Amino acid sequence: MFKRLKSDIRCVLERDPAARNALEVFLCYPGFRAVRSHRLAHFLHMHGLKLIARIFSQWSRAATGIEIHPAAILGDRVFIDHGMGVVIGETAVVGDDVTIYQGVTLGGTGKDTGKRHPTIGSHVTISSGAKVLGPFKVGDCSKIGAGAVVLKEVPVGATVVGVPGRVVKLSACPFTETGMPACADGRPECNLLGSCPAIGDSPPAAQRIDAERKESWSSDLDQIHMPDPVEIELKRLQARIAALEEKLREK
């Protein structure tokens, strides 16, 4: 128990430059308090004390502004930064070393029963205001931009932005770190995951991120220099129009 408490405090100190010491984290960080309260509520829920667990989780919601259902599963070193307005649903699963900012929802898309909330992999960053809705997997080491609405599975190492969320960058082949195509000679559509022939149902081995890279994976998410999927699509259309006009001039 104390080992997990220490790791929960340490992850806040490592990821938040405003955190000065362990005592400040313990006393003043609502995200830390919400995670610790959830661990107790989840224990009670798993041992059949579901009403008491729910009452305890609602007390934590009132105290921190963060609502986590007692049945949700949180991994180790989960950091909820600021936290106000975060909602994590009943069947959600959150992996290790995940960073969640304020206003994030890990929810469902209706009144379905059974598994209806997302499964978040390890080393994932979910930026402020993002909504991840549905019973799908968000791959390890992926990053979700501010305000994104993610409605389908996210591959390993992807950066997702927009409404609805679209993959604009992959950390491994066939994309470079800047989001520009690396597998073809300047084809704009290579920036769009669904249009890339190099990525199918079974991603290439180079796309899988090994354990060593996961350990050094940064939770930082540059919101300013990320590719814009709308801009990418407009450039693709402009290039196609220019090519068609050139063909017409040749005739």
Short mmCIF file of N, CA and C in Angstrom, two decimals, residues 11-194:
data_model
loop_
_atom_site.label_atom_id
_atom_site.label_comp_id
_atom_site.label_asym_id
_atom_site.label_seq_id
_atom_site.Cartn_x
_atom_site.Cartn_y
_atom_site.Cartn_z
N CYS A 11 4.89 10.22 -9.26
CA CYS A 11 4.49 10.51 -10.64
C CYS A 11 3.99 11.94 -10.78
N VAL A 12 3.36 12.49 -9.73
CA VAL A 12 2.93 13.89 -9.78
C VAL A 12 4.14 14.80 -9.78
N LEU A 13 5.11 14.52 -8.93
CA LEU A 13 6.32 15.34 -8.86
C LEU A 13 7.09 15.32 -10.18
N GLU A 14 7.06 14.18 -10.86
CA GLU A 14 7.80 14.06 -12.12
C GLU A 14 7.10 14.78 -13.27
N ARG A 15 5.76 14.84 -13.26
CA ARG A 15 5.03 15.35 -14.42
C ARG A 15 4.50 16.76 -14.27
N ASP A 16 4.46 17.28 -13.05
CA ASP A 16 3.94 18.62 -12.84
C ASP A 16 5.05 19.53 -12.29
N PRO A 17 5.55 20.48 -13.09
CA PRO A 17 6.62 21.36 -12.62
C PRO A 17 6.18 22.26 -11.46
N ALA A 18 4.87 22.41 -11.25
CA ALA A 18 4.39 23.25 -10.15
C ALA A 18 4.43 22.53 -8.81
N ALA A 19 4.58 21.20 -8.82
CA ALA A 19 4.61 20.43 -7.58
C ALA A 19 5.98 20.56 -6.94
N ARG A 20 6.03 21.05 -5.70
CA ARG A 20 7.31 21.35 -5.06
C ARG A 20 7.80 20.23 -4.15
N ASN A 21 6.89 19.55 -3.50
CA ASN A 21 7.31 18.47 -2.60
C ASN A 21 6.15 17.51 -2.37
N ALA A 22 6.48 16.38 -1.74
CA ALA A 22 5.50 15.32 -1.55
C ALA A 22 4.35 15.76 -0.64
N LEU A 23 4.65 16.56 0.39
CA LEU A 23 3.61 17.00 1.30
C LEU A 23 2.58 17.87 0.58
N GLU A 24 3.05 18.75 -0.31
CA GLU A 24 2.13 19.58 -1.08
C GLU A 24 1.22 18.72 -1.96
N VAL A 25 1.80 17.71 -2.60
CA VAL A 25 1.00 16.81 -3.44
C VAL A 25 -0.05 16.10 -2.59
N PHE A 26 0.35 15.61 -1.43
CA PHE A 26 -0.55 14.85 -0.56
C PHE A 26 -1.71 15.70 -0.07
N LEU A 27 -1.45 16.96 0.25
CA LEU A 27 -2.46 17.81 0.87
C LEU A 27 -3.28 18.62 -0.13
N CYS A 28 -2.70 18.96 -1.28
CA CYS A 28 -3.30 19.98 -2.14
C CYS A 28 -3.72 19.54 -3.53
N TYR A 29 -3.39 18.32 -3.95
CA TYR A 29 -3.66 17.93 -5.34
C TYR A 29 -4.94 17.11 -5.42
N PRO A 30 -6.01 17.66 -6.00
CA PRO A 30 -7.28 16.93 -6.06
C PRO A 30 -7.18 15.65 -6.89
N GLY A 31 -6.37 15.67 -7.95
CA GLY A 31 -6.22 14.47 -8.77
C GLY A 31 -5.61 13.33 -7.98
N PHE A 32 -4.62 13.64 -7.18
CA PHE A 32 -4.00 12.62 -6.33
C PHE A 32 -5.01 12.09 -5.32
N ARG A 33 -5.77 13.00 -4.70
CA ARG A 33 -6.76 12.58 -3.71
C ARG A 33 -7.85 11.73 -4.35
N ALA A 34 -8.26 12.09 -5.57
CA ALA A 34 -9.30 11.32 -6.26
C ALA A 34 -8.83 9.91 -6.58
N VAL A 35 -7.58 9.79 -7.02
CA VAL A 35 -7.04 8.47 -7.35
C VAL A 35 -6.94 7.61 -6.09
N ARG A 36 -6.44 8.21 -5.00
CA ARG A 36 -6.32 7.46 -3.77
C ARG A 36 -7.69 7.05 -3.22
N SER A 37 -8.66 7.95 -3.30
CA SER A 37 -10.02 7.62 -2.85
C SER A 37 -10.62 6.51 -3.71
N HIS A 38 -10.34 6.57 -5.01
CA HIS A 38 -10.87 5.54 -5.89
C HIS A 38 -10.30 4.17 -5.55
N ARG A 39 -9.05 4.12 -5.19
CA ARG A 39 -8.46 2.81 -4.87
C ARG A 39 -9.21 2.15 -3.71
N LEU A 40 -9.61 2.94 -2.71
CA LEU A 40 -10.39 2.40 -1.61
C LEU A 40 -11.80 2.03 -2.06
N ALA A 41 -12.43 2.91 -2.84
CA ALA A 41 -13.78 2.62 -3.33
C ALA A 41 -13.80 1.37 -4.20
N HIS A 42 -12.76 1.22 -5.03
CA HIS A 42 -12.69 0.04 -5.90
C HIS A 42 -12.53 -1.23 -5.06
N PHE A 43 -11.71 -1.15 -4.02
CA PHE A 43 -11.53 -2.30 -3.12
C PHE A 43 -12.87 -2.70 -2.50
N LEU A 44 -13.62 -1.71 -2.01
CA LEU A 44 -14.93 -2.00 -1.41
C LEU A 44 -15.88 -2.60 -2.44
N HIS A 45 -15.86 -2.03 -3.67
CA HIS A 45 -16.74 -2.53 -4.73
C HIS A 45 -16.43 -3.98 -5.06
N MET A 46 -15.15 -4.30 -5.17
CA MET A 46 -14.75 -5.67 -5.54
C MET A 46 -15.05 -6.67 -4.42
N HIS A 47 -15.25 -6.18 -3.21
CA HIS A 47 -15.56 -7.08 -2.08
C HIS A 47 -17.04 -7.04 -1.71
N GLY A 48 -17.87 -6.61 -2.66
CA GLY A 48 -19.30 -6.71 -2.49
C GLY A 48 -19.97 -5.56 -1.78
N LEU A 49 -19.21 -4.59 -1.32
CA LEU A 49 -19.79 -3.44 -0.61
C LEU A 49 -20.05 -2.31 -1.61
N LYS A 50 -20.91 -2.58 -2.57
CA LYS A 50 -21.06 -1.68 -3.71
C LYS A 50 -21.73 -0.37 -3.35
N LEU A 51 -22.71 -0.40 -2.46
CA LEU A 51 -23.38 0.84 -2.07
C LEU A 51 -22.42 1.75 -1.30
N ILE A 52 -21.68 1.16 -0.37
CA ILE A 52 -20.72 1.95 0.40
C ILE A 52 -19.65 2.51 -0.53
N ALA A 53 -19.21 1.69 -1.50
CA ALA A 53 -18.21 2.14 -2.46
C ALA A 53 -18.74 3.32 -3.27
N ARG A 54 -20.00 3.24 -3.67
CA ARG A 54 -20.59 4.32 -4.49
C ARG A 54 -20.75 5.60 -3.65
N ILE A 55 -21.15 5.44 -2.40
CA ILE A 55 -21.25 6.61 -1.52
C ILE A 55 -19.88 7.26 -1.34
N PHE A 56 -18.87 6.43 -1.16
CA PHE A 56 -17.52 6.95 -0.97
C PHE A 56 -17.04 7.67 -2.24
N SER A 57 -17.36 7.11 -3.41
CA SER A 57 -16.93 7.74 -4.66
C SER A 57 -17.65 9.06 -4.89
N GLN A 58 -18.90 9.15 -4.46
CA GLN A 58 -19.64 10.40 -4.61
C GLN A 58 -19.13 11.47 -3.64
N TRP A 59 -18.70 11.04 -2.46
CA TRP A 59 -18.06 11.99 -1.54
C TRP A 59 -16.78 12.53 -2.17
N SER A 60 -16.02 11.66 -2.80
CA SER A 60 -14.78 12.08 -3.46
C SER A 60 -15.09 13.04 -4.60
N ARG A 61 -16.15 12.77 -5.34
CA ARG A 61 -16.56 13.66 -6.44
C ARG A 61 -16.88 15.06 -5.91
N ALA A 62 -17.60 15.12 -4.79
CA ALA A 62 -17.95 16.42 -4.22
C ALA A 62 -16.72 17.17 -3.73
N ALA A 63 -15.74 16.41 -3.23
CA ALA A 63 -14.54 17.04 -2.66
C ALA A 63 -13.54 17.46 -3.71
N THR A 64 -13.50 16.74 -4.85
CA THR A 64 -12.43 16.98 -5.83
C THR A 64 -12.92 17.45 -7.19
N GLY A 65 -14.22 17.26 -7.49
CA GLY A 65 -14.71 17.58 -8.82
C GLY A 65 -14.39 16.53 -9.85
N ILE A 66 -13.92 15.37 -9.41
CA ILE A 66 -13.52 14.27 -10.29
C ILE A 66 -14.41 13.07 -9.99
N GLU A 67 -15.10 12.56 -11.00
CA GLU A 67 -16.02 11.44 -10.79
C GLU A 67 -15.44 10.17 -11.41
N ILE A 68 -15.15 9.20 -10.58
CA ILE A 68 -14.62 7.91 -11.03
C ILE A 68 -15.53 6.83 -10.46
N HIS A 69 -16.14 6.04 -11.34
CA HIS A 69 -17.02 4.98 -10.85
C HIS A 69 -16.18 3.94 -10.09
N PRO A 70 -16.69 3.42 -8.98
CA PRO A 70 -15.91 2.45 -8.19
C PRO A 70 -15.49 1.21 -8.97
N ALA A 71 -16.25 0.85 -10.00
CA ALA A 71 -15.91 -0.35 -10.77
C ALA A 71 -14.80 -0.10 -11.79
N ALA A 72 -14.51 1.15 -12.12
CA ALA A 72 -13.45 1.45 -13.09
C ALA A 72 -12.11 0.95 -12.56
N ILE A 73 -11.22 0.60 -13.48
CA ILE A 73 -9.91 0.06 -13.11
C ILE A 73 -8.83 1.06 -13.48
N LEU A 74 -8.07 1.49 -12.49
CA LEU A 74 -6.95 2.42 -12.72
C LEU A 74 -5.64 1.70 -12.47
N GLY A 75 -4.70 1.89 -13.36
CA GLY A 75 -3.38 1.29 -13.21
C GLY A 75 -2.51 2.08 -12.24
N ASP A 76 -1.23 1.76 -12.25
CA ASP A 76 -0.28 2.44 -11.38
C ASP A 76 0.13 3.79 -11.98
N ARG A 77 0.44 4.73 -11.10
CA ARG A 77 1.00 6.03 -11.49
C ARG A 77 0.09 6.79 -12.46
N VAL A 78 -1.20 6.72 -12.23
CA VAL A 78 -2.16 7.53 -13.00
C VAL A 78 -2.18 8.93 -12.39
N PHE A 79 -1.98 9.95 -13.23
CA PHE A 79 -1.93 11.33 -12.77
C PHE A 79 -3.07 12.11 -13.41
N ILE A 80 -3.98 12.61 -12.58
CA ILE A 80 -5.06 13.48 -13.05
C ILE A 80 -4.68 14.91 -12.67
N ASP A 81 -4.27 15.70 -13.65
CA ASP A 81 -3.78 17.05 -13.40
C ASP A 81 -4.94 18.05 -13.39
N HIS A 82 -4.99 18.90 -12.41
CA HIS A 82 -6.09 19.84 -12.17
C HIS A 82 -7.37 19.05 -11.88
N GLY A 83 -7.93 18.40 -12.89
CA GLY A 83 -8.93 17.37 -12.64
C GLY A 83 -10.38 17.77 -12.67
N MET A 84 -10.71 19.03 -12.48
CA MET A 84 -12.11 19.42 -12.42
C MET A 84 -12.86 18.96 -13.67
N GLY A 85 -13.98 18.27 -13.47
CA GLY A 85 -14.81 17.84 -14.59
C GLY A 85 -14.41 16.52 -15.22
N VAL A 86 -13.42 15.83 -14.68
CA VAL A 86 -13.04 14.52 -15.22
C VAL A 86 -14.10 13.50 -14.83
N VAL A 87 -14.51 12.67 -15.82
CA VAL A 87 -15.48 11.60 -15.57
C VAL A 87 -14.92 10.30 -16.16
N ILE A 88 -14.86 9.27 -15.34
CA ILE A 88 -14.37 7.95 -15.78
C ILE A 88 -15.46 6.94 -15.48
N GLY A 89 -15.97 6.31 -16.53
CA GLY A 89 -17.14 5.45 -16.42
C GLY A 89 -16.89 4.09 -15.81
N GLU A 90 -17.98 3.38 -15.60
CA GLU A 90 -17.97 2.12 -14.85
C GLU A 90 -17.06 1.06 -15.44
N THR A 91 -17.10 0.86 -16.75
CA THR A 91 -16.32 -0.22 -17.36
C THR A 91 -15.03 0.28 -17.99
N ALA A 92 -14.62 1.50 -17.66
CA ALA A 92 -13.36 2.03 -18.19
C ALA A 92 -12.18 1.33 -17.53
N VAL A 93 -11.12 1.17 -18.31
CA VAL A 93 -9.86 0.62 -17.80
C VAL A 93 -8.76 1.59 -18.20
N VAL A 94 -7.96 2.01 -17.24
CA VAL A 94 -6.88 2.96 -17.49
C VAL A 94 -5.57 2.27 -17.12
N GLY A 95 -4.61 2.28 -18.05
CA GLY A 95 -3.35 1.59 -17.84
C GLY A 95 -2.39 2.35 -16.94
N ASP A 96 -1.14 1.91 -16.93
CA ASP A 96 -0.12 2.53 -16.09
C ASP A 96 0.43 3.80 -16.73
N ASP A 97 0.88 4.72 -15.89
CA ASP A 97 1.59 5.93 -16.33
C ASP A 97 0.75 6.76 -17.30
N VAL A 98 -0.52 6.88 -17.02
CA VAL A 98 -1.44 7.68 -17.85
C VAL A 98 -1.59 9.06 -17.23
N THR A 99 -1.60 10.09 -18.08
CA THR A 99 -1.82 11.47 -17.62
C THR A 99 -3.14 11.97 -18.19
N ILE A 100 -4.03 12.46 -17.33
CA ILE A 100 -5.35 12.94 -17.71
C ILE A 100 -5.51 14.37 -17.23
N TYR A 101 -5.90 15.26 -18.11
CA TYR A 101 -6.10 16.66 -17.74
C TYR A 101 -7.59 16.95 -17.50
N GLN A 102 -7.88 18.18 -17.09
CA GLN A 102 -9.23 18.55 -16.68
C GLN A 102 -10.24 18.43 -17.82
N GLY A 103 -11.47 18.13 -17.46
CA GLY A 103 -12.55 18.08 -18.43
C GLY A 103 -12.60 16.85 -19.30
N VAL A 104 -11.80 15.86 -19.01
CA VAL A 104 -11.76 14.64 -19.83
C VAL A 104 -12.91 13.71 -19.43
N THR A 105 -13.52 13.09 -20.45
CA THR A 105 -14.56 12.09 -20.21
C THR A 105 -14.15 10.77 -20.85
N LEU A 106 -14.12 9.72 -20.06
CA LEU A 106 -13.97 8.36 -20.58
C LEU A 106 -15.34 7.71 -20.42
N GLY A 107 -16.16 7.84 -21.45
CA GLY A 107 -17.56 7.48 -21.32
C GLY A 107 -18.06 6.53 -22.37
N GLY A 108 -19.37 6.32 -22.36
CA GLY A 108 -20.03 5.48 -23.34
C GLY A 108 -20.76 6.33 -24.37
N THR A 109 -21.45 5.66 -25.28
CA THR A 109 -22.18 6.36 -26.34
C THR A 109 -23.68 6.16 -26.25
N GLY A 110 -24.15 5.55 -25.18
CA GLY A 110 -25.59 5.32 -25.05
C GLY A 110 -25.89 4.55 -23.79
N LYS A 111 -26.97 3.79 -23.82
CA LYS A 111 -27.40 3.05 -22.65
C LYS A 111 -27.15 1.55 -22.81
N ASP A 112 -26.10 1.19 -23.56
CA ASP A 112 -25.75 -0.21 -23.72
C ASP A 112 -25.32 -0.79 -22.37
N THR A 113 -25.42 -2.11 -22.27
CA THR A 113 -24.94 -2.79 -21.07
C THR A 113 -23.64 -3.50 -21.40
N GLY A 114 -22.98 -4.01 -20.36
CA GLY A 114 -21.70 -4.67 -20.58
C GLY A 114 -20.59 -3.65 -20.77
N LYS A 115 -19.55 -4.05 -21.47
CA LYS A 115 -18.41 -3.17 -21.70
C LYS A 115 -18.83 -2.03 -22.62
N ARG A 116 -18.81 -0.80 -22.10
CA ARG A 116 -19.28 0.32 -22.89
C ARG A 116 -18.38 1.55 -22.77
N HIS A 117 -17.29 1.42 -22.03
CA HIS A 117 -16.35 2.51 -21.86
C HIS A 117 -14.98 2.11 -22.40
N PRO A 118 -14.12 3.07 -22.68
CA PRO A 118 -12.85 2.74 -23.34
C PRO A 118 -11.84 2.07 -22.42
N THR A 119 -10.89 1.41 -23.07
CA THR A 119 -9.72 0.86 -22.39
C THR A 119 -8.51 1.69 -22.82
N ILE A 120 -7.89 2.36 -21.88
CA ILE A 120 -6.76 3.24 -22.17
C ILE A 120 -5.47 2.48 -21.89
N GLY A 121 -4.58 2.43 -22.87
CA GLY A 121 -3.31 1.74 -22.71
C GLY A 121 -2.38 2.49 -21.77
N SER A 122 -1.17 2.00 -21.64
CA SER A 122 -0.18 2.62 -20.76
C SER A 122 0.54 3.77 -21.45
N HIS A 123 1.04 4.70 -20.67
CA HIS A 123 1.83 5.84 -21.17
C HIS A 123 1.02 6.70 -22.14
N VAL A 124 -0.25 6.89 -21.86
CA VAL A 124 -1.14 7.68 -22.71
C VAL A 124 -1.33 9.06 -22.07
N THR A 125 -1.39 10.10 -22.90
CA THR A 125 -1.71 11.44 -22.43
C THR A 125 -3.04 11.87 -23.05
N ILE A 126 -3.99 12.30 -22.20
CA ILE A 126 -5.29 12.76 -22.68
C ILE A 126 -5.45 14.21 -22.24
N SER A 127 -5.47 15.10 -23.22
CA SER A 127 -5.44 16.54 -22.92
C SER A 127 -6.80 17.07 -22.50
N SER A 128 -6.80 18.32 -22.04
CA SER A 128 -7.99 18.92 -21.45
C SER A 128 -9.17 18.94 -22.42
N GLY A 129 -10.33 18.59 -21.90
CA GLY A 129 -11.57 18.65 -22.67
C GLY A 129 -11.79 17.51 -23.64
N ALA A 130 -10.88 16.57 -23.72
CA ALA A 130 -11.04 15.45 -24.66
C ALA A 130 -12.11 14.49 -24.18
N LYS A 131 -12.83 13.90 -25.15
CA LYS A 131 -13.86 12.91 -24.85
C LYS A 131 -13.52 11.62 -25.59
N VAL A 132 -13.40 10.54 -24.84
CA VAL A 132 -13.14 9.22 -25.43
C VAL A 132 -14.36 8.37 -25.12
N LEU A 133 -15.13 8.06 -26.17
CA LEU A 133 -16.46 7.50 -25.97
C LEU A 133 -16.61 6.18 -26.70
N GLY A 134 -16.82 5.11 -25.95
CA GLY A 134 -17.07 3.82 -26.57
C GLY A 134 -16.16 2.73 -26.05
N PRO A 135 -16.51 1.46 -26.32
CA PRO A 135 -15.77 0.31 -25.76
C PRO A 135 -14.61 -0.13 -26.65
N PHE A 136 -13.68 0.75 -26.92
CA PHE A 136 -12.55 0.41 -27.78
C PHE A 136 -11.25 0.67 -27.05
N LYS A 137 -10.13 0.34 -27.69
CA LYS A 137 -8.81 0.45 -27.08
C LYS A 137 -8.10 1.70 -27.60
N VAL A 138 -7.50 2.43 -26.69
CA VAL A 138 -6.57 3.51 -27.03
C VAL A 138 -5.17 2.96 -26.79
N GLY A 139 -4.39 2.85 -27.85
CA GLY A 139 -3.12 2.14 -27.80
C GLY A 139 -2.09 2.80 -26.89
N ASP A 140 -1.13 1.99 -26.45
CA ASP A 140 -0.05 2.48 -25.60
C ASP A 140 0.67 3.66 -26.25
N CYS A 141 1.13 4.59 -25.43
CA CYS A 141 1.97 5.71 -25.86
C CYS A 141 1.28 6.63 -26.85
N SER A 142 -0.04 6.60 -26.90
CA SER A 142 -0.77 7.52 -27.78
C SER A 142 -1.07 8.81 -27.03
N LYS A 143 -1.40 9.85 -27.80
CA LYS A 143 -1.67 11.17 -27.23
C LYS A 143 -2.93 11.73 -27.87
N ILE A 144 -3.83 12.24 -27.05
CA ILE A 144 -5.09 12.78 -27.53
C ILE A 144 -5.11 14.28 -27.24
N GLY A 145 -5.31 15.07 -28.29
CA GLY A 145 -5.23 16.52 -28.19
C GLY A 145 -6.42 17.12 -27.46
N ALA A 146 -6.26 18.39 -27.07
CA ALA A 146 -7.30 19.10 -26.33
C ALA A 146 -8.58 19.20 -27.16
N GLY A 147 -9.70 18.89 -26.53
CA GLY A 147 -11.00 19.02 -27.18
C GLY A 147 -11.34 17.95 -28.19
N ALA A 148 -10.49 16.96 -28.37
CA ALA A 148 -10.76 15.90 -29.36
C ALA A 148 -11.93 15.03 -28.87
N VAL A 149 -12.69 14.52 -29.84
CA VAL A 149 -13.76 13.57 -29.53
C VAL A 149 -13.42 12.27 -30.25
N VAL A 150 -12.96 11.29 -29.49
CA VAL A 150 -12.46 10.04 -30.04
C VAL A 150 -13.55 8.99 -29.97
N LEU A 151 -13.89 8.43 -31.15
CA LEU A 151 -15.02 7.50 -31.23
C LEU A 151 -14.62 6.14 -31.78
N LYS A 152 -13.34 5.95 -32.07
CA LYS A 152 -12.90 4.65 -32.57
C LYS A 152 -11.48 4.36 -32.11
N GLU A 153 -11.05 3.14 -32.32
CA GLU A 153 -9.78 2.67 -31.78
C GLU A 153 -8.60 3.53 -32.24
N VAL A 154 -7.66 3.71 -31.32
CA VAL A 154 -6.47 4.51 -31.59
C VAL A 154 -5.26 3.57 -31.59
N PRO A 155 -4.45 3.58 -32.65
CA PRO A 155 -3.30 2.67 -32.69
C PRO A 155 -2.18 3.09 -31.75
N VAL A 156 -1.25 2.21 -31.55
CA VAL A 156 -0.10 2.47 -30.68
C VAL A 156 0.69 3.68 -31.19
N GLY A 157 1.05 4.57 -30.27
CA GLY A 157 1.93 5.68 -30.62
C GLY A 157 1.31 6.75 -31.47
N ALA A 158 -0.02 6.83 -31.54
CA ALA A 158 -0.68 7.80 -32.41
C ALA A 158 -0.98 9.09 -31.66
N THR A 159 -1.06 10.18 -32.41
CA THR A 159 -1.56 11.46 -31.90
C THR A 159 -2.88 11.74 -32.58
N VAL A 160 -3.93 12.00 -31.79
CA VAL A 160 -5.28 12.17 -32.32
C VAL A 160 -5.77 13.58 -31.97
N VAL A 161 -6.33 14.27 -32.96
CA VAL A 161 -6.92 15.59 -32.71
C VAL A 161 -8.23 15.69 -33.47
N GLY A 162 -9.03 16.71 -33.13
CA GLY A 162 -10.21 17.03 -33.92
C GLY A 162 -11.50 16.40 -33.44
N VAL A 163 -12.58 16.82 -34.13
CA VAL A 163 -13.94 16.31 -33.86
C VAL A 163 -14.56 15.90 -35.19
N PRO A 164 -14.78 14.62 -35.44
CA PRO A 164 -14.34 13.50 -34.60
C PRO A 164 -12.83 13.33 -34.66
N GLY A 165 -12.27 12.64 -33.69
CA GLY A 165 -10.82 12.49 -33.61
C GLY A 165 -10.24 11.75 -34.80
N ARG A 166 -9.12 12.28 -35.30
CA ARG A 166 -8.43 11.65 -36.42
C ARG A 166 -6.95 11.55 -36.09
N VAL A 167 -6.33 10.47 -36.52
CA VAL A 167 -4.89 10.29 -36.31
C VAL A 167 -4.15 11.22 -37.26
N VAL A 168 -3.30 12.07 -36.70
CA VAL A 168 -2.53 13.00 -37.53
C VAL A 168 -1.04 12.72 -37.46
N LYS A 169 -0.63 11.84 -36.57
CA LYS A 169 0.79 11.56 -36.46
C LYS A 169 0.98 10.21 -35.79
N LEU A 170 1.96 9.46 -36.27
CA LEU A 170 2.36 8.21 -35.64
C LEU A 170 3.84 8.31 -35.28
N SER A 171 4.20 7.70 -34.17
CA SER A 171 5.57 7.82 -33.69
C SER A 171 6.52 6.88 -34.39
N ALA A 172 6.01 5.97 -35.24
CA ALA A 172 6.86 5.02 -35.93
C ALA A 172 6.45 4.95 -37.40
N CYS A 173 7.12 4.15 -38.20
CA CYS A 173 6.85 4.08 -39.62
C CYS A 173 5.36 3.84 -39.87
N PRO A 174 4.80 4.38 -40.95
CA PRO A 174 5.46 5.13 -42.02
C PRO A 174 5.33 6.64 -41.86
N PHE A 175 5.35 7.16 -40.66
CA PHE A 175 5.25 8.60 -40.43
C PHE A 175 6.48 9.07 -39.68
N THR A 176 6.86 10.31 -39.90
CA THR A 176 7.93 10.90 -39.12
C THR A 176 7.34 11.57 -37.89
N GLU A 177 8.20 12.05 -37.00
CA GLU A 177 7.75 12.71 -35.78
C GLU A 177 7.01 14.01 -36.07
N THR A 178 7.22 14.59 -37.25
CA THR A 178 6.54 15.84 -37.58
C THR A 178 5.19 15.60 -38.23
N GLY A 179 4.86 14.33 -38.51
CA GLY A 179 3.59 14.03 -39.12
C GLY A 179 3.62 14.01 -40.63
N MET A 180 4.76 14.36 -41.24
CA MET A 180 4.86 14.34 -42.70
C MET A 180 5.16 12.93 -43.18
N PRO A 181 4.75 12.58 -44.40
CA PRO A 181 4.91 11.21 -44.87
C PRO A 181 6.37 10.81 -45.03
N ALA A 182 6.67 9.58 -44.61
CA ALA A 182 8.03 9.06 -44.74
C ALA A 182 8.08 7.87 -45.69
N CYS A 183 6.91 7.34 -46.08
CA CYS A 183 6.91 6.12 -46.87
C CYS A 183 6.66 6.37 -48.35
N ALA A 184 6.24 7.56 -48.70
CA ALA A 184 5.95 7.86 -50.09
C ALA A 184 6.43 9.27 -50.41
N ASP A 185 6.58 9.56 -51.67
CA ASP A 185 7.16 10.83 -52.09
C ASP A 185 6.13 11.95 -52.05
N GLY A 186 5.92 12.48 -50.85
CA GLY A 186 5.11 13.67 -50.71
C GLY A 186 3.62 13.49 -50.89
N ARG A 187 3.11 12.26 -50.82
CA ARG A 187 1.66 12.08 -50.96
C ARG A 187 0.95 12.58 -49.71
N PRO A 188 0.17 13.64 -49.81
CA PRO A 188 -0.49 14.18 -48.61
C PRO A 188 -1.39 13.16 -47.92
N GLU A 189 -1.99 12.24 -48.69
CA GLU A 189 -2.91 11.29 -48.07
C GLU A 189 -2.20 10.31 -47.14
N CYS A 190 -0.85 10.28 -47.19
CA CYS A 190 -0.14 9.40 -46.27
C CYS A 190 -0.26 9.88 -44.83
N ASN A 191 -0.69 11.11 -44.65
CA ASN A 191 -0.91 11.60 -43.30
C ASN A 191 -2.21 11.09 -42.70
N LEU A 192 -3.05 10.49 -43.52
CA LEU A 192 -4.35 10.03 -43.06
C LEU A 192 -4.29 8.52 -42.89
N LEU A 193 -4.46 8.06 -41.67
CA LEU A 193 -4.25 6.65 -41.36
C LEU A 193 -5.06 5.73 -42.26
N GLY A 194 -6.33 6.07 -42.48
CA GLY A 194 -7.18 5.18 -43.25
C GLY A 194 -6.78 5.07 -44.71
#
